GROMACS .gro file of C-alpha atoms in nm:
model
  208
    1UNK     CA    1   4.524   2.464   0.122
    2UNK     CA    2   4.177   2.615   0.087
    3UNK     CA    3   3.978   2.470  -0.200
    4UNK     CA    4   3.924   2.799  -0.410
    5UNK     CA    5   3.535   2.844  -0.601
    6UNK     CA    6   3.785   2.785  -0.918
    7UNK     CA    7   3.836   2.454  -0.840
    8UNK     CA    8   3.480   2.405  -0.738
    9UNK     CA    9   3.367   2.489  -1.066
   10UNK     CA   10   3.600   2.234  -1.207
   11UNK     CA   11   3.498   1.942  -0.936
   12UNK     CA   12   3.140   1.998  -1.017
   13UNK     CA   13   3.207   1.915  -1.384
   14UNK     CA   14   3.380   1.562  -1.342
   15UNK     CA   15   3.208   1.255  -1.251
   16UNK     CA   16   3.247   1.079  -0.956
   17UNK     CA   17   3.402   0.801  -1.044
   18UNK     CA   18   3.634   0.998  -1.230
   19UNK     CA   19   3.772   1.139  -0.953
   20UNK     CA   20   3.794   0.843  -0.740
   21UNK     CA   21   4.023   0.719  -1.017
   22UNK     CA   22   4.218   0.977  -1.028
   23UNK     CA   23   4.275   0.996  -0.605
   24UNK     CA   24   4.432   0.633  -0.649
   25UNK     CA   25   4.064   0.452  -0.661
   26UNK     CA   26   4.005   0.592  -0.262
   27UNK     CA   27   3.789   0.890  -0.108
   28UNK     CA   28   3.450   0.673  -0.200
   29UNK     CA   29   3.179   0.684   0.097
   30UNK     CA   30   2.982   0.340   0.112
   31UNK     CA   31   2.792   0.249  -0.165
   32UNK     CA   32   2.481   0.245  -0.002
   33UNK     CA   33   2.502   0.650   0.005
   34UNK     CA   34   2.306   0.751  -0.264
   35UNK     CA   35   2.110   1.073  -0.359
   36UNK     CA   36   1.729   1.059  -0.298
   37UNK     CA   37   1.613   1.120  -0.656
   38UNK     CA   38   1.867   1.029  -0.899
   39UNK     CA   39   1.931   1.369  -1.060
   40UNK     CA   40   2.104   1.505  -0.777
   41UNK     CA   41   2.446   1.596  -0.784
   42UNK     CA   42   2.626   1.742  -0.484
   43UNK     CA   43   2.977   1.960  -0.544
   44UNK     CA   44   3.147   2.171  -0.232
   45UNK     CA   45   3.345   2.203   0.085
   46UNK     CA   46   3.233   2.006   0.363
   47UNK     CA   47   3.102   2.105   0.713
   48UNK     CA   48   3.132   1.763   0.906
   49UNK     CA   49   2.893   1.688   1.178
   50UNK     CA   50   2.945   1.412   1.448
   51UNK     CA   51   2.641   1.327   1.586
   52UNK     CA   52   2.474   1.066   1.863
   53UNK     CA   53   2.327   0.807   1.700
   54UNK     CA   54   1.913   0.860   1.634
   55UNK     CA   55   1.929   1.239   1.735
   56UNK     CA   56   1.952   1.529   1.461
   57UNK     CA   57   1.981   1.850   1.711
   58UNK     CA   58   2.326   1.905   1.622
   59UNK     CA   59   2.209   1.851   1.236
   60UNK     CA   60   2.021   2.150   1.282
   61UNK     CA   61   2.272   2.334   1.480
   62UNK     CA   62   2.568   2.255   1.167
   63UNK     CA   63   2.269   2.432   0.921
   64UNK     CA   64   2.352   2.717   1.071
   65UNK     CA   65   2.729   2.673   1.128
   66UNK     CA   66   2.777   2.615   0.732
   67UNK     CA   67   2.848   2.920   0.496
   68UNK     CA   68   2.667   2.903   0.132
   69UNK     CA   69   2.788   2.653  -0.112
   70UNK     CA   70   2.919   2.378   0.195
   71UNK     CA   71   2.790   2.027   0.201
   72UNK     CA   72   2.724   1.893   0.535
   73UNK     CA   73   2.869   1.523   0.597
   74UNK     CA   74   2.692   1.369   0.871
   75UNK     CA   75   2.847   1.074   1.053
   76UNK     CA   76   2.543   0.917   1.306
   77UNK     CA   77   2.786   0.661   1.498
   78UNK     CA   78   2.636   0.412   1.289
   79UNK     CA   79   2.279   0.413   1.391
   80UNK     CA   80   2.156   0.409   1.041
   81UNK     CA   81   1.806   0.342   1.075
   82UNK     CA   82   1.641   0.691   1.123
   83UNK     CA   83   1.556   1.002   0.924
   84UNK     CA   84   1.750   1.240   1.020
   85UNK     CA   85   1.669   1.481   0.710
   86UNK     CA   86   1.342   1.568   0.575
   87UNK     CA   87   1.108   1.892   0.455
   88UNK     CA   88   1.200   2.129   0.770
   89UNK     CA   89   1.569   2.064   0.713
   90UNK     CA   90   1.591   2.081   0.307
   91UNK     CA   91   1.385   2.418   0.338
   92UNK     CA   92   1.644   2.585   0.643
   93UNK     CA   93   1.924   2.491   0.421
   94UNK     CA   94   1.824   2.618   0.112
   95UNK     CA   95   1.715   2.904   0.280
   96UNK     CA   96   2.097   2.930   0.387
   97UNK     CA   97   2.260   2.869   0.060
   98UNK     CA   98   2.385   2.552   0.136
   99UNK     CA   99   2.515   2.321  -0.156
  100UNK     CA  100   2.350   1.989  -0.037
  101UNK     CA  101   2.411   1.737   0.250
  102UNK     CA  102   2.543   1.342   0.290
  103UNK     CA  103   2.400   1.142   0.545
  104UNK     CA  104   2.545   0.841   0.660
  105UNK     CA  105   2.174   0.730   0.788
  106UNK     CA  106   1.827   0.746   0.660
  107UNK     CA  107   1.626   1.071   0.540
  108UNK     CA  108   1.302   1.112   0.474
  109UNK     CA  109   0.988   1.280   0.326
  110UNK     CA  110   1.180   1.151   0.003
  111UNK     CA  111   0.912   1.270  -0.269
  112UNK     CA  112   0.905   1.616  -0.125
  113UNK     CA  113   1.300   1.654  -0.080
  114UNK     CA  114   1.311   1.509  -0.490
  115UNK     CA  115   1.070   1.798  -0.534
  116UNK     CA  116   1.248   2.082  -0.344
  117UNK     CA  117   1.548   2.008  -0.580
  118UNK     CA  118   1.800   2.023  -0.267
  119UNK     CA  119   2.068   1.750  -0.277
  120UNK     CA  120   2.019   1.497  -0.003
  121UNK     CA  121   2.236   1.191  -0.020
  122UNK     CA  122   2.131   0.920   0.238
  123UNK     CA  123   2.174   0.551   0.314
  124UNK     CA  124   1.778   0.557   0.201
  125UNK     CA  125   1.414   0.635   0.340
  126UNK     CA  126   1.340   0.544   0.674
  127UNK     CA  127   1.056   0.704   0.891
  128UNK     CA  128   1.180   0.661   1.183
  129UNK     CA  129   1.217   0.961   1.394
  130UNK     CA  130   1.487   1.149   1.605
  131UNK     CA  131   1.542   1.205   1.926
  132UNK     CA  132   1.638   1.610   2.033
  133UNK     CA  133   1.877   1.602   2.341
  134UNK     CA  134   2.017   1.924   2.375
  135UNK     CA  135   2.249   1.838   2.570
  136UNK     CA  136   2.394   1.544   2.381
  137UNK     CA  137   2.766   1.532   2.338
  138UNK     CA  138   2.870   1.591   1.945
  139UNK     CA  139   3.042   1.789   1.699
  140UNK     CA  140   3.100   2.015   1.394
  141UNK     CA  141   3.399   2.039   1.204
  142UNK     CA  142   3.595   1.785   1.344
  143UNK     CA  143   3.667   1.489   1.162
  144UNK     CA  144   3.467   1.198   1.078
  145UNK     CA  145   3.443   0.850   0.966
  146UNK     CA  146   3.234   0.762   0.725
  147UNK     CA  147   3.269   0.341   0.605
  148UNK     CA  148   3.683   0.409   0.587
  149UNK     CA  149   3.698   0.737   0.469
  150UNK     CA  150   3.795   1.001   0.707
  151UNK     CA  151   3.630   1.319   0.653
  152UNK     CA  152   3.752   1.645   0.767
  153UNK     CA  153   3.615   2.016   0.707
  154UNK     CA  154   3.673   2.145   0.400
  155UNK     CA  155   3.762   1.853   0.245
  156UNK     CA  156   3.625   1.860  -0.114
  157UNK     CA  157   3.301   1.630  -0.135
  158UNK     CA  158   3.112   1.552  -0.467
  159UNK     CA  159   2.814   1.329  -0.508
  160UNK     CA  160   2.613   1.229  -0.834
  161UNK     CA  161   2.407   0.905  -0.905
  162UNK     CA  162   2.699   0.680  -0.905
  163UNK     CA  163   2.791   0.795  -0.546
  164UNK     CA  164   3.006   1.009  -0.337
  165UNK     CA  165   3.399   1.081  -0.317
  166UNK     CA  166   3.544   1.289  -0.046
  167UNK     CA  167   3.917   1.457  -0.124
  168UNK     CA  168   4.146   1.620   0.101
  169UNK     CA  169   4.195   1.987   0.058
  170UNK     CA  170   4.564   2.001  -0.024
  171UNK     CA  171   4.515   1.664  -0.302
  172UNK     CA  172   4.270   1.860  -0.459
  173UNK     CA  173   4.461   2.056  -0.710
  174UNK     CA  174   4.669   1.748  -0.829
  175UNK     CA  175   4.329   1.521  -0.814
  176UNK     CA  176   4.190   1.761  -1.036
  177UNK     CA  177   4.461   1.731  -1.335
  178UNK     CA  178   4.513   1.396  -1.322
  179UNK     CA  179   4.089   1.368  -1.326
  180UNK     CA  180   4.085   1.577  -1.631
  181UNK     CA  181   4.332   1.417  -1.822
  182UNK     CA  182   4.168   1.046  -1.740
  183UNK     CA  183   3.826   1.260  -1.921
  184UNK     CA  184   4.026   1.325  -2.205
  185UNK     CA  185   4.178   1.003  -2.257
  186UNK     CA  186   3.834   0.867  -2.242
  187UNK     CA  187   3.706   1.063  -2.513
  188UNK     CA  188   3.966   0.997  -2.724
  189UNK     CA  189   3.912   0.595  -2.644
  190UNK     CA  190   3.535   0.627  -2.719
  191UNK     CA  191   3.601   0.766  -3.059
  192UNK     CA  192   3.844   0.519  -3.143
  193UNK     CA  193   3.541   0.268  -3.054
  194UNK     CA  194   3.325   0.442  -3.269
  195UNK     CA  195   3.532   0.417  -3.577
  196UNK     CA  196   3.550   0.040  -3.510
  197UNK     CA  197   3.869  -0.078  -3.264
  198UNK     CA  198   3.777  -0.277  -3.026
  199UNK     CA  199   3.859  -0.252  -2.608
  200UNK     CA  200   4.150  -0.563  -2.645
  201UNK     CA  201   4.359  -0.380  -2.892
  202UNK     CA  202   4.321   0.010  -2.746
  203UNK     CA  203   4.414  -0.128  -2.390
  204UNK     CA  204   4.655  -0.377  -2.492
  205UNK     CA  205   4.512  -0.699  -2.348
  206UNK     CA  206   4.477  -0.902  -2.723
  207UNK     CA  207   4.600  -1.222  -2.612
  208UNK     CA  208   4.896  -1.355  -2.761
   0.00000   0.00000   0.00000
């Protein structure tokens, strides 16, 4: 099932941890991913990249692979401490329409990519550079591991400040109700707050 730009719109409105609730508290990439400047939120269909470890050749090749409105997810075989993204990269891919890009490794030139308003979401800074072997054995669009979340293309991926969650195309829909219902039910909880009921009694845990 092909996510449709409907459901985009919909993902791109819910929070993060919302929908890892609703998917049955799974789909969340490690913790340590977050987004370079804390305003950035991330919403589309990923283009998965399997790279060698401290090269970002095939990084630039996927740039060009993508369509406008994917988010690349970059698995580096767990060679973390590089940046693979920076100023060059952020430009291309804006330049291509691209909806942002998760890293499970370092980036870098992190005040200019919080500048160029592109969504990078990264392990962290790290100046280290990359190698470019052309001939380096990799991938696009197969799938990926990223901490114990497989990743595969076109999989729905949404980051904000909290983090990111990566769904599977055909859970998508169902994700989607049950993520805003859980919204509603929250809203209705924080106005019961407000008028003065306290967490105990709404969820049911007053002890006897």
């Amino acid at each position: 099932m092909t996510i449709s730009d409907e459901m985009l719109r919909r993902a791109s409105r819910l929070p993060t941890a919302t929908l890892h609730e609703a998917f049955g508290k799974r789909g969340n990439l490690p913790s340590a991913i977050k987004p370079v400047s804390p305003n950035f939120r991330v919403c589309g269909r990923a283009v998965t990249v399997h790279g060698p470890g401290g090269d970002n050749v095939w990084i630039h090749r996927a740039i060009y692979e993508a369509q406008p409105g994917d988010v690349l997810v970059i698995c580096t075989n767990s060679s973390y401490e590089h940046g693979y993204w920076g100023e060059i990269m952020s430009t291309a891919a804006l330049e291509r329409g691209l909806a942002g890009v998760v890293i499970d490794g370092g980036a870098r030139d992190g005040a200019l990519l919080a500048e160029f308003g592109f969504p990078v979401f990264s392990r962290g800074l790290c100046i280290k550079g990359t190698g470019k072997d052309l001939d380096a054995v990799a991938c696009i669009n197969k799938p990926v591991m990223i901490g114990d979340v497989v990743v595969t293309a076109g999989d729905l991926v949404v980051g904000d400040g909290d983090g990111v969650v990566a769904i599977p195309q055909a859970e998508v829909d169902d994700v989607l109700e049950r993520a805003e219902c859980r919204e509603d039910d929250e809203a209705s909880i924080l106005e019961r707050l407000r008028q003065g009921e306290s967490t105990l009694a709404i969820y049911g845990w007053v002890l006897p």
